[in-house]
Short mmCIF file of N, CA and C and ligand atoms in Angstrom, two decimals:
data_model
loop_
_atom_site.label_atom_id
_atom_site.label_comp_id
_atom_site.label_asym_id
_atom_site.label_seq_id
_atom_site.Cartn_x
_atom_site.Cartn_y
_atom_site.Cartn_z
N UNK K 1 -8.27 -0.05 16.53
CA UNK K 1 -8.00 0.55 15.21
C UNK K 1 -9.29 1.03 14.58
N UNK K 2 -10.28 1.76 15.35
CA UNK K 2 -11.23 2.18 14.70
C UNK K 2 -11.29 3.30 13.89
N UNK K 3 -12.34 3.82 13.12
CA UNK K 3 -12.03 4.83 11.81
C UNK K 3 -11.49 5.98 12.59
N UNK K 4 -12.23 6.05 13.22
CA UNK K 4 -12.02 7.82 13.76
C UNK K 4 -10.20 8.15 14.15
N UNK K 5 -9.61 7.32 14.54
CA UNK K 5 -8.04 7.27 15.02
C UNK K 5 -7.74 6.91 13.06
N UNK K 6 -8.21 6.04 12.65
CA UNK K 6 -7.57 5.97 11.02
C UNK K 6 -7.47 7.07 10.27
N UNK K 7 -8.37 8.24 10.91
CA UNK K 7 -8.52 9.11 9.83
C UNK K 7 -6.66 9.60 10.03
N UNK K 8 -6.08 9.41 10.65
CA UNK K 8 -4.57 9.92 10.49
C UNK K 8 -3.94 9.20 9.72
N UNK K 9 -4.44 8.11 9.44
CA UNK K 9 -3.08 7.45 8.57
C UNK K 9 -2.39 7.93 8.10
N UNK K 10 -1.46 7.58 8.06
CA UNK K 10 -0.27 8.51 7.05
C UNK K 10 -0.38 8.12 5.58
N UNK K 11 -0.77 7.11 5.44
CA UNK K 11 -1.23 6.93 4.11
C UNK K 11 -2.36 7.52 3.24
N UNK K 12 -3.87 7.02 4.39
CA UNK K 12 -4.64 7.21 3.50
C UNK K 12 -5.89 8.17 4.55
N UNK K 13 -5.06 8.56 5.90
CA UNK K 13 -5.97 9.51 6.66
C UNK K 13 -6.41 10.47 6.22
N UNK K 14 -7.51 11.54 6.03
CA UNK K 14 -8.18 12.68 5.54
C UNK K 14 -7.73 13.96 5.92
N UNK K 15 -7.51 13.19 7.66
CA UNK K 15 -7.29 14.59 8.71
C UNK K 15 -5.67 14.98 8.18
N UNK K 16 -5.18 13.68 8.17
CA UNK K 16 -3.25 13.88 8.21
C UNK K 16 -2.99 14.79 7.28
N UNK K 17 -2.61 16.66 7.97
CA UNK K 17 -1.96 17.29 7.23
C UNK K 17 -1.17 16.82 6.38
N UNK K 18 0.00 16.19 6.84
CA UNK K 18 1.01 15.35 6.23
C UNK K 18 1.10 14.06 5.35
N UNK K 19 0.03 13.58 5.51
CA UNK K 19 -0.10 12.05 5.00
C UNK K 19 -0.23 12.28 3.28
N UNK K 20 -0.40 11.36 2.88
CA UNK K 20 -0.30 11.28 1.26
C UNK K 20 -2.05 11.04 1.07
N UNK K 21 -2.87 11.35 1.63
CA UNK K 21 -4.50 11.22 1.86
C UNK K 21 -4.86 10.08 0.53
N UNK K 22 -4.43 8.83 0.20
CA UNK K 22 -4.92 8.10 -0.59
C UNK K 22 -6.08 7.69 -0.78
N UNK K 23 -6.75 7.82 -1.74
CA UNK K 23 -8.10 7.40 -1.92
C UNK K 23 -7.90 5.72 -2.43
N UNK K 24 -9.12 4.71 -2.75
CA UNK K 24 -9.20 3.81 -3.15
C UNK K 24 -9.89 3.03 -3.78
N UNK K 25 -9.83 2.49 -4.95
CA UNK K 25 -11.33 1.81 -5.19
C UNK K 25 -11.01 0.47 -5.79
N UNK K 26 -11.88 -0.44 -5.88
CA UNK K 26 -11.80 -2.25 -6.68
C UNK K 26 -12.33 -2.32 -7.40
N UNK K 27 -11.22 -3.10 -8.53
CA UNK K 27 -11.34 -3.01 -9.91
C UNK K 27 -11.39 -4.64 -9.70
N UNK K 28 -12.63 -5.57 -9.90
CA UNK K 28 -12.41 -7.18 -9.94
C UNK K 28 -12.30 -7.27 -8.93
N UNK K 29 -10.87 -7.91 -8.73
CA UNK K 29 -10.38 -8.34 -7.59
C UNK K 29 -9.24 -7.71 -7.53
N UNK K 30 -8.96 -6.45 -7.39
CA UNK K 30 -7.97 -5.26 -7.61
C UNK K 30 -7.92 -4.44 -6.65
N UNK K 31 -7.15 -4.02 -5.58
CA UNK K 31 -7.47 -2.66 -5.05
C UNK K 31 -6.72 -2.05 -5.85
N UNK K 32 -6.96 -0.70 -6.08
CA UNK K 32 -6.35 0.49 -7.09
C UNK K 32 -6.48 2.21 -5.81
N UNK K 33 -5.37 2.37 -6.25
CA UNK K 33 -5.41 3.93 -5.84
C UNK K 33 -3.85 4.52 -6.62
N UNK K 34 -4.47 5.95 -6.93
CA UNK K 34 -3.46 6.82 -7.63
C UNK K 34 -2.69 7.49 -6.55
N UNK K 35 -1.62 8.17 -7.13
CA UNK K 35 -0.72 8.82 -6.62
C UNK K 35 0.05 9.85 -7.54
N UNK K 36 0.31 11.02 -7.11
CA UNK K 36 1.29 11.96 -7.76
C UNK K 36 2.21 12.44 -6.79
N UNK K 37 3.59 12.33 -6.48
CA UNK K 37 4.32 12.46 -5.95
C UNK K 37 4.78 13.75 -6.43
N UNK K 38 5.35 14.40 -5.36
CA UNK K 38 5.68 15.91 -5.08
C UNK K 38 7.41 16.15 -5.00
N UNK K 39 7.87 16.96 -4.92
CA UNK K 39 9.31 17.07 -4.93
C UNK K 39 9.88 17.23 -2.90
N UNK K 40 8.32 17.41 -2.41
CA UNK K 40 8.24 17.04 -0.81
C UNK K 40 8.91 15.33 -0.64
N UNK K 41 8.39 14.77 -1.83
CA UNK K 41 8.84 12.78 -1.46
C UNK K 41 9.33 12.03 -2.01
N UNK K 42 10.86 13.10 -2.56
CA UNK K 42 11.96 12.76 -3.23
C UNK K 42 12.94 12.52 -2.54
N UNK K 43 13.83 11.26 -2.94
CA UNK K 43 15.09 11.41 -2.39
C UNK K 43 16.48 12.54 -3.22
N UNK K 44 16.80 11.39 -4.35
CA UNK K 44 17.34 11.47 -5.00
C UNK K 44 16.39 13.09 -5.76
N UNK K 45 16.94 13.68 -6.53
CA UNK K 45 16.50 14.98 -7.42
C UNK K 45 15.33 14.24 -8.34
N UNK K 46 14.15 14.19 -8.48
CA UNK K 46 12.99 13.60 -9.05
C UNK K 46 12.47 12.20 -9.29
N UNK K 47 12.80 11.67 -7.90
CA UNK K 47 13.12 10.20 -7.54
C UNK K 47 12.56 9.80 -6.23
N UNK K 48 11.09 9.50 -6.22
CA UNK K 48 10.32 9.27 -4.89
C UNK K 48 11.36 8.71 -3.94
N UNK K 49 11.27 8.96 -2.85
CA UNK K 49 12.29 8.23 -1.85
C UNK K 49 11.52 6.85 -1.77
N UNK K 50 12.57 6.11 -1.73
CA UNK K 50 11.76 4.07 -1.63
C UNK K 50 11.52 3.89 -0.41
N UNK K 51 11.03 4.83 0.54
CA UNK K 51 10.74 4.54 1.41
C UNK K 51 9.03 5.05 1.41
N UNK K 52 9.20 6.11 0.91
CA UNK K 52 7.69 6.39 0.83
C UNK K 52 7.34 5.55 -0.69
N UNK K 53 8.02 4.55 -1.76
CA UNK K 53 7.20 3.60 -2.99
C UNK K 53 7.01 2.53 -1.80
N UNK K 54 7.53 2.10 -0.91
CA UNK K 54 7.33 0.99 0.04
C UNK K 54 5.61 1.51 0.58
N UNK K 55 5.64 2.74 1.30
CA UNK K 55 4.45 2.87 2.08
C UNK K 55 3.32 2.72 0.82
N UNK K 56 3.25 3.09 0.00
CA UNK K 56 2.79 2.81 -1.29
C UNK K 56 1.93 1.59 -1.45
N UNK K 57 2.72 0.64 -1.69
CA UNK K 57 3.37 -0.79 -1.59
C UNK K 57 2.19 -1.23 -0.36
N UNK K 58 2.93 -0.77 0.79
CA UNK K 58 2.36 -1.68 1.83
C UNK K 58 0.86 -1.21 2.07
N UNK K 59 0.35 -0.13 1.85
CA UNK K 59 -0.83 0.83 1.86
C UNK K 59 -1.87 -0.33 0.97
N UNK K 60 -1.17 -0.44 -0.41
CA UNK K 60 -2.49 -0.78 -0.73
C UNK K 60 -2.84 -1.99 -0.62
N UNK K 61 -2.09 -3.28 -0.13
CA UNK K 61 -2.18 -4.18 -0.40
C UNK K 61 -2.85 -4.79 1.39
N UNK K 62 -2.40 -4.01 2.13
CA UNK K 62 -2.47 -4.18 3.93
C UNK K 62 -4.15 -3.33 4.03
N UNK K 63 -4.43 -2.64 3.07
CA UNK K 63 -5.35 -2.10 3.57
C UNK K 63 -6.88 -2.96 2.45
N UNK K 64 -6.16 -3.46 1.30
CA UNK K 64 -6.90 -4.37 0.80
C UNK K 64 -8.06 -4.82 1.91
N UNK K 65 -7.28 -6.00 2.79
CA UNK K 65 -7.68 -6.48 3.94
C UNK K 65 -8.26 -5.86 4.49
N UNK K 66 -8.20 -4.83 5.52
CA UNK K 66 -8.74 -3.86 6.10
C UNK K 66 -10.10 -3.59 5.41
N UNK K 67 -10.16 -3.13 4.09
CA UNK K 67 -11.41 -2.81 3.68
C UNK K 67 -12.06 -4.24 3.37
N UNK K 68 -12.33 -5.29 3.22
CA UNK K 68 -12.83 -6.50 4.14
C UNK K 68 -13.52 -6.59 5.29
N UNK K 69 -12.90 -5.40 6.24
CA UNK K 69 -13.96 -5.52 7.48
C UNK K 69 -12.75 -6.45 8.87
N UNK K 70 -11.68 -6.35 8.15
CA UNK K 70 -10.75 -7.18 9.20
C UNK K 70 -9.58 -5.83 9.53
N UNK K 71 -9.64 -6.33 10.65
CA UNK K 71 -8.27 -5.39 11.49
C UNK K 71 -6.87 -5.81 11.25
N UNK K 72 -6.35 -5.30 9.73
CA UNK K 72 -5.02 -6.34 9.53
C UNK K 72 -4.04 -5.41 9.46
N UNK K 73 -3.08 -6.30 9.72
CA UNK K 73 -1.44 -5.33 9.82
C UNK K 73 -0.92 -6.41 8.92
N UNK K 74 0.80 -5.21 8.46
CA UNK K 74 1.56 -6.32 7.70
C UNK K 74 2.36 -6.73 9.08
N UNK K 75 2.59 -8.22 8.35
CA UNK K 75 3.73 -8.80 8.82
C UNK K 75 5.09 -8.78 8.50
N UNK K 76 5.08 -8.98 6.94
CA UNK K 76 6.48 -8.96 5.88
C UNK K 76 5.78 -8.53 4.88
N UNK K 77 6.88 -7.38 4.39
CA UNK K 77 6.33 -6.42 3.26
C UNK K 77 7.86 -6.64 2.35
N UNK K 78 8.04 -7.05 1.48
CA UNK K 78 9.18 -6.96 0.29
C UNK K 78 8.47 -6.41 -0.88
N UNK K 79 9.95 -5.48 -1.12
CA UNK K 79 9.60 -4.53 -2.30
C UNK K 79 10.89 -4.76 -3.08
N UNK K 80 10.68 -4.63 -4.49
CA UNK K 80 11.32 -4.68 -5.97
C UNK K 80 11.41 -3.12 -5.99
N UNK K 81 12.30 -2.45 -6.19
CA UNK K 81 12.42 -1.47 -7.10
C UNK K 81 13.05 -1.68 -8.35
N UNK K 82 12.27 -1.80 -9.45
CA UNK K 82 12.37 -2.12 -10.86
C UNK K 82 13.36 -1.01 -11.53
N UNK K 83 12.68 0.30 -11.31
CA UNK K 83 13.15 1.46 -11.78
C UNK K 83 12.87 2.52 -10.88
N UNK K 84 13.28 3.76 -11.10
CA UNK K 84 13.12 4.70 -10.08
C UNK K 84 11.50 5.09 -10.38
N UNK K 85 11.39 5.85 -9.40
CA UNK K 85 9.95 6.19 -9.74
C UNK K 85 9.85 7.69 -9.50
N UNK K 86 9.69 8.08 -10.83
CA UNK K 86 9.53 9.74 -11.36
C UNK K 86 8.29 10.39 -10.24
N UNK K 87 8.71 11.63 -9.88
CA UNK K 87 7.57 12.43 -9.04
C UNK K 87 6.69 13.23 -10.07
N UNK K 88 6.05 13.68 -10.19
CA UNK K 88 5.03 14.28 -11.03
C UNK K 88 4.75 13.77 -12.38
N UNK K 89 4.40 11.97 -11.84
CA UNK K 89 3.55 11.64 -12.90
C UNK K 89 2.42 10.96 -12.30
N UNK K 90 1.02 10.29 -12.53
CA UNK K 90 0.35 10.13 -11.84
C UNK K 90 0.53 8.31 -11.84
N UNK K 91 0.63 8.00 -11.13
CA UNK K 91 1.37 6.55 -10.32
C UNK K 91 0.05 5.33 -10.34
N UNK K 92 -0.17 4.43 -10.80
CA UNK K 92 -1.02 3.59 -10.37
C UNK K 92 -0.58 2.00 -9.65
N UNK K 93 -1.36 2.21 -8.36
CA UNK K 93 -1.21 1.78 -7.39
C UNK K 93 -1.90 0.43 -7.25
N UNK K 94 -1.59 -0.86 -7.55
CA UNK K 94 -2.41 -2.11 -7.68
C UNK K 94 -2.27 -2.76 -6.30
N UNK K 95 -3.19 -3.51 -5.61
CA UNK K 95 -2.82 -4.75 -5.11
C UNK K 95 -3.82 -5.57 -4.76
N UNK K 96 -3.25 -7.26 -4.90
CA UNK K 96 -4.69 -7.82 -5.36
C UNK K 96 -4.01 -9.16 -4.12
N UNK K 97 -4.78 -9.97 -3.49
CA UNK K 97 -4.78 -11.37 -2.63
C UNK K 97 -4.27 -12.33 -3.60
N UNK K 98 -3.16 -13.04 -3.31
CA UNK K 98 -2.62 -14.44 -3.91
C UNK K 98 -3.11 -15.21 -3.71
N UNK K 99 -2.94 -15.16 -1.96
CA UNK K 99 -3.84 -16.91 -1.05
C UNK K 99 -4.01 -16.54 0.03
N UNK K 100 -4.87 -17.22 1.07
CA UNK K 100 -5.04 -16.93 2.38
C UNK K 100 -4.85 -18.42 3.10
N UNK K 101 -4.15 -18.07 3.99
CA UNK K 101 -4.39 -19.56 5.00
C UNK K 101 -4.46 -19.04 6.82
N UNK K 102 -5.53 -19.68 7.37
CA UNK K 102 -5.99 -19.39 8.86
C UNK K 102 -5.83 -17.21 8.83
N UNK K 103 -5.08 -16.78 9.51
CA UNK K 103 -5.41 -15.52 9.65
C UNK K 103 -4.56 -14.44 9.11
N UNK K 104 -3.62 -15.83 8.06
CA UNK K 104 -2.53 -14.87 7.41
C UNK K 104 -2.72 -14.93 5.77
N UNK K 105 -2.77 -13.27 5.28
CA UNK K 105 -3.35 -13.33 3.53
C UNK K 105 -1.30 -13.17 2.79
N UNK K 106 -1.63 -13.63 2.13
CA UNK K 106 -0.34 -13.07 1.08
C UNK K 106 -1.46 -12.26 -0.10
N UNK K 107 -0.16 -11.20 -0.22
CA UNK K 107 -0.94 -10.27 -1.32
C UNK K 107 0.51 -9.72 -2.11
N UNK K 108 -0.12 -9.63 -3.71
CA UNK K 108 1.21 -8.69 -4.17
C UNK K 108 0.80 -7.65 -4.45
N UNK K 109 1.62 -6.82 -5.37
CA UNK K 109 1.00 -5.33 -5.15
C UNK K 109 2.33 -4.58 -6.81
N UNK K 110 2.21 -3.80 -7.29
CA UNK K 110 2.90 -2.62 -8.20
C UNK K 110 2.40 -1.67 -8.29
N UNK K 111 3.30 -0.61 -8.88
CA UNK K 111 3.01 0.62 -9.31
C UNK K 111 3.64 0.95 -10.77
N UNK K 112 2.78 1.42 -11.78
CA UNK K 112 2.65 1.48 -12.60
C UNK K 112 2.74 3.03 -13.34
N UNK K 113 3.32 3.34 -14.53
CA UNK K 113 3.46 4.66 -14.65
C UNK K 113 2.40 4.63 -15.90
N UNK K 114 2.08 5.69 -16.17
CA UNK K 114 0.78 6.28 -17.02
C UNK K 114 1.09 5.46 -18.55
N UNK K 115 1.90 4.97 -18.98
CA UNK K 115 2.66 4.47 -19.99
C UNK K 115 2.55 2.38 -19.31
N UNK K 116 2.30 2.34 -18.56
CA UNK K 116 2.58 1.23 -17.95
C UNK K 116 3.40 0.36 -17.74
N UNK K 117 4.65 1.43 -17.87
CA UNK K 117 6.14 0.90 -16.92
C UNK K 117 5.98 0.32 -15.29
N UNK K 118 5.70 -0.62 -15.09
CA UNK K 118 6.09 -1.02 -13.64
C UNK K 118 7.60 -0.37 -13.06
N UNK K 119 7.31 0.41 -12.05
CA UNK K 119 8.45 0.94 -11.34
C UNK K 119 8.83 0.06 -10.02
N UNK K 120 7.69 -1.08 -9.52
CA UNK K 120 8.28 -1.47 -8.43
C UNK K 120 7.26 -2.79 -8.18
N UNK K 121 7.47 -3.36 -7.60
CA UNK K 121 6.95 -4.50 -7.11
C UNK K 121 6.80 -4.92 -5.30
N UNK K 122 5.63 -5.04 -5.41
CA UNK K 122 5.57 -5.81 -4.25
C UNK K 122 5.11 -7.11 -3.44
N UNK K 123 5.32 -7.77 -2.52
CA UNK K 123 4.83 -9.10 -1.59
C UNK K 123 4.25 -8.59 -0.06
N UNK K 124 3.31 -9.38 0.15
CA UNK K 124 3.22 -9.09 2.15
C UNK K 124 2.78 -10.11 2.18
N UNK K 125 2.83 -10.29 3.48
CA UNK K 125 2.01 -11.36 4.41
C UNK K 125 1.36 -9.80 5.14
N UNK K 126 0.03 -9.93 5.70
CA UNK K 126 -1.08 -9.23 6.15
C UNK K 126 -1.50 -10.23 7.46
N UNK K 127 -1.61 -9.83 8.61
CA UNK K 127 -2.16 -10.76 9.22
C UNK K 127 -3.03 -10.30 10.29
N UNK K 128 -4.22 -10.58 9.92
CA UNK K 128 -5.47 -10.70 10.83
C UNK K 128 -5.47 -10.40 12.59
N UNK K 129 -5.23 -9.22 13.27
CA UNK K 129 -5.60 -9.54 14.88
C UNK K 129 -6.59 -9.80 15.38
N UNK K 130 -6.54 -10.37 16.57
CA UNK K 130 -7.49 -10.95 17.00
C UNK K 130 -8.57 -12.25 17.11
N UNK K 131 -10.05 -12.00 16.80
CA UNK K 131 -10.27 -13.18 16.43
C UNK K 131 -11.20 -13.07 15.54
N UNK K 132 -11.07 -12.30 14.56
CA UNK K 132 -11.86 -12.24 13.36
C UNK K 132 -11.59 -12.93 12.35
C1 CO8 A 1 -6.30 2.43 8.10
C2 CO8 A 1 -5.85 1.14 7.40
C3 CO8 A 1 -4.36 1.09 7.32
C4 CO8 A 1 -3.91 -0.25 6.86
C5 CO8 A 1 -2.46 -0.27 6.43
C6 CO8 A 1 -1.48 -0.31 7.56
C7 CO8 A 1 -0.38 -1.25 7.24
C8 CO8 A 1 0.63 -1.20 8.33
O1 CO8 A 1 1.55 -0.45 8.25
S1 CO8 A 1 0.38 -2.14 9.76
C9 CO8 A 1 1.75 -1.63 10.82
C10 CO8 A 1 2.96 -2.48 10.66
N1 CO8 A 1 2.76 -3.82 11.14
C11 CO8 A 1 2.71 -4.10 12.47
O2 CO8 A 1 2.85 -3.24 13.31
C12 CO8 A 1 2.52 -5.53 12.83
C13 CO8 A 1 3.28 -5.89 14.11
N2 CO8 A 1 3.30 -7.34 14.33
C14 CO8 A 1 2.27 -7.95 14.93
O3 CO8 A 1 1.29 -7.33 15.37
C15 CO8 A 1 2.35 -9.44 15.09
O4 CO8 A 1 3.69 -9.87 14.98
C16 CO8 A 1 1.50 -10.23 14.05
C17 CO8 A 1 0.01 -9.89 14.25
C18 CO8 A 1 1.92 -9.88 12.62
C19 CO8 A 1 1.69 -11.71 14.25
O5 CO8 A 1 1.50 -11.96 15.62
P1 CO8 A 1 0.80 -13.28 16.15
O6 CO8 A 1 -0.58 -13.36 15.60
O7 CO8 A 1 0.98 -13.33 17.63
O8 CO8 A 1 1.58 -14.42 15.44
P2 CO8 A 1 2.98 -15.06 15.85
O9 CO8 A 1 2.79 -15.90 17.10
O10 CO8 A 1 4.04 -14.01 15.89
O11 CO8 A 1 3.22 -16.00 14.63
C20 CO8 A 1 2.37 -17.10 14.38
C21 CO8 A 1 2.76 -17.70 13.06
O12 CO8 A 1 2.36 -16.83 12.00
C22 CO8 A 1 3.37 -16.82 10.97
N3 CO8 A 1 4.00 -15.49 10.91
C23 CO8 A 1 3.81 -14.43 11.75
N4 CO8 A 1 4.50 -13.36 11.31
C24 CO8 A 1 5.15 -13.74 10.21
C25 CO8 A 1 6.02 -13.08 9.32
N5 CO8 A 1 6.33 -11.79 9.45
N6 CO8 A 1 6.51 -13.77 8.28
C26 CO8 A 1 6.19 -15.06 8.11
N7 CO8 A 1 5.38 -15.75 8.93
C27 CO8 A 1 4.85 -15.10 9.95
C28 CO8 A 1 4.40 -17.86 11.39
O13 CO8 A 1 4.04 -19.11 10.86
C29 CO8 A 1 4.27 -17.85 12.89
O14 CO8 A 1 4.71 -19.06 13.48
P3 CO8 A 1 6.24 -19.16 13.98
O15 CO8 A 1 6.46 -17.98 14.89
O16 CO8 A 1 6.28 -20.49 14.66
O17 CO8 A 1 7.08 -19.08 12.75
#
């Protein structure tokens, strides 16, 4: 899983025509990244599809880890959809570490609207490959 193959992520790859190219930065003990959703990543008529508030979700909180310096994947990702989540507003993207035990982190995670309506909620387990 080295950078050069990451740059595709679908999340947060540079190269990925397609991807949602997420940027990221830490606030405390916060990862944060924005989002503005397009009428490309709607389901419903101005209603992100919950499949792409999940990648969302699992993006920032799985990659938390990752930017650590560890090679982590999720294990279990559960998501809340609170409310729908409007496309063309600009989305803030939280997720911060609960606890860690041996090579598995729990982390939660939301998204937040400019007003600071939580639209969704999230949980993972993240877990460490290898032997780092
Ligand atoms: C560029 C940066 C991008 C970063 C963001 C990317 C986020 C992603 O989308 S990652 C892709 C999606 N995720 C994956 O593909 C992960 C696929 N799964 C795996 O690789 C493995 O199952 C893995 C690593 C999670 C666990 O495997 P392994 O280390 O062999 O552990 P395993 O033997 O299965 O389990 C050991 C123990 O860990 C715990 N555990 C493992 N998985 C889970 C789980 N999902 N839930 C709860 N407990 C778990 C259990 O206690 C388990 O013991 P038991 O099986 O007796 O209950």
């Amino acid at each position: 899983m080295d950078d050069i193959n990451n740059m595709w992520c679908f999340a947060c790859g540079p190269q990925n025509p397609i991807g949602l190219k997420l940027k990221f930065r830490e606030e405390g003990d916060t990862y944060i990244s924005t989002f503005i959703a397009g009428p490309e990543h709607q389901g419903y008529d101005g209603i992100m599809h919950g499949g792409l508030v999940s990648t969302l979700l699992d993006e920032i909180m799985a990659r938390y880890v990752y930017a650590k310096g560890l090679t982590a994947v999720t294990a279990k990702l559960e998501v809340r959809y609170r409310q729908p989540t409007p496309i063309g507003q600009e989305l803030r993207i939280s997720g911060w570490i609960t606890s860690q035990r041996g090579k598995m982190y729990e982390l939660a995670g939301k998204i937040a609207l400019p007003d600071g309506t939580v639209t969704a909620e999230g949980k993972a387990m993240v877990a460490i490959k290898g032997d780092e």
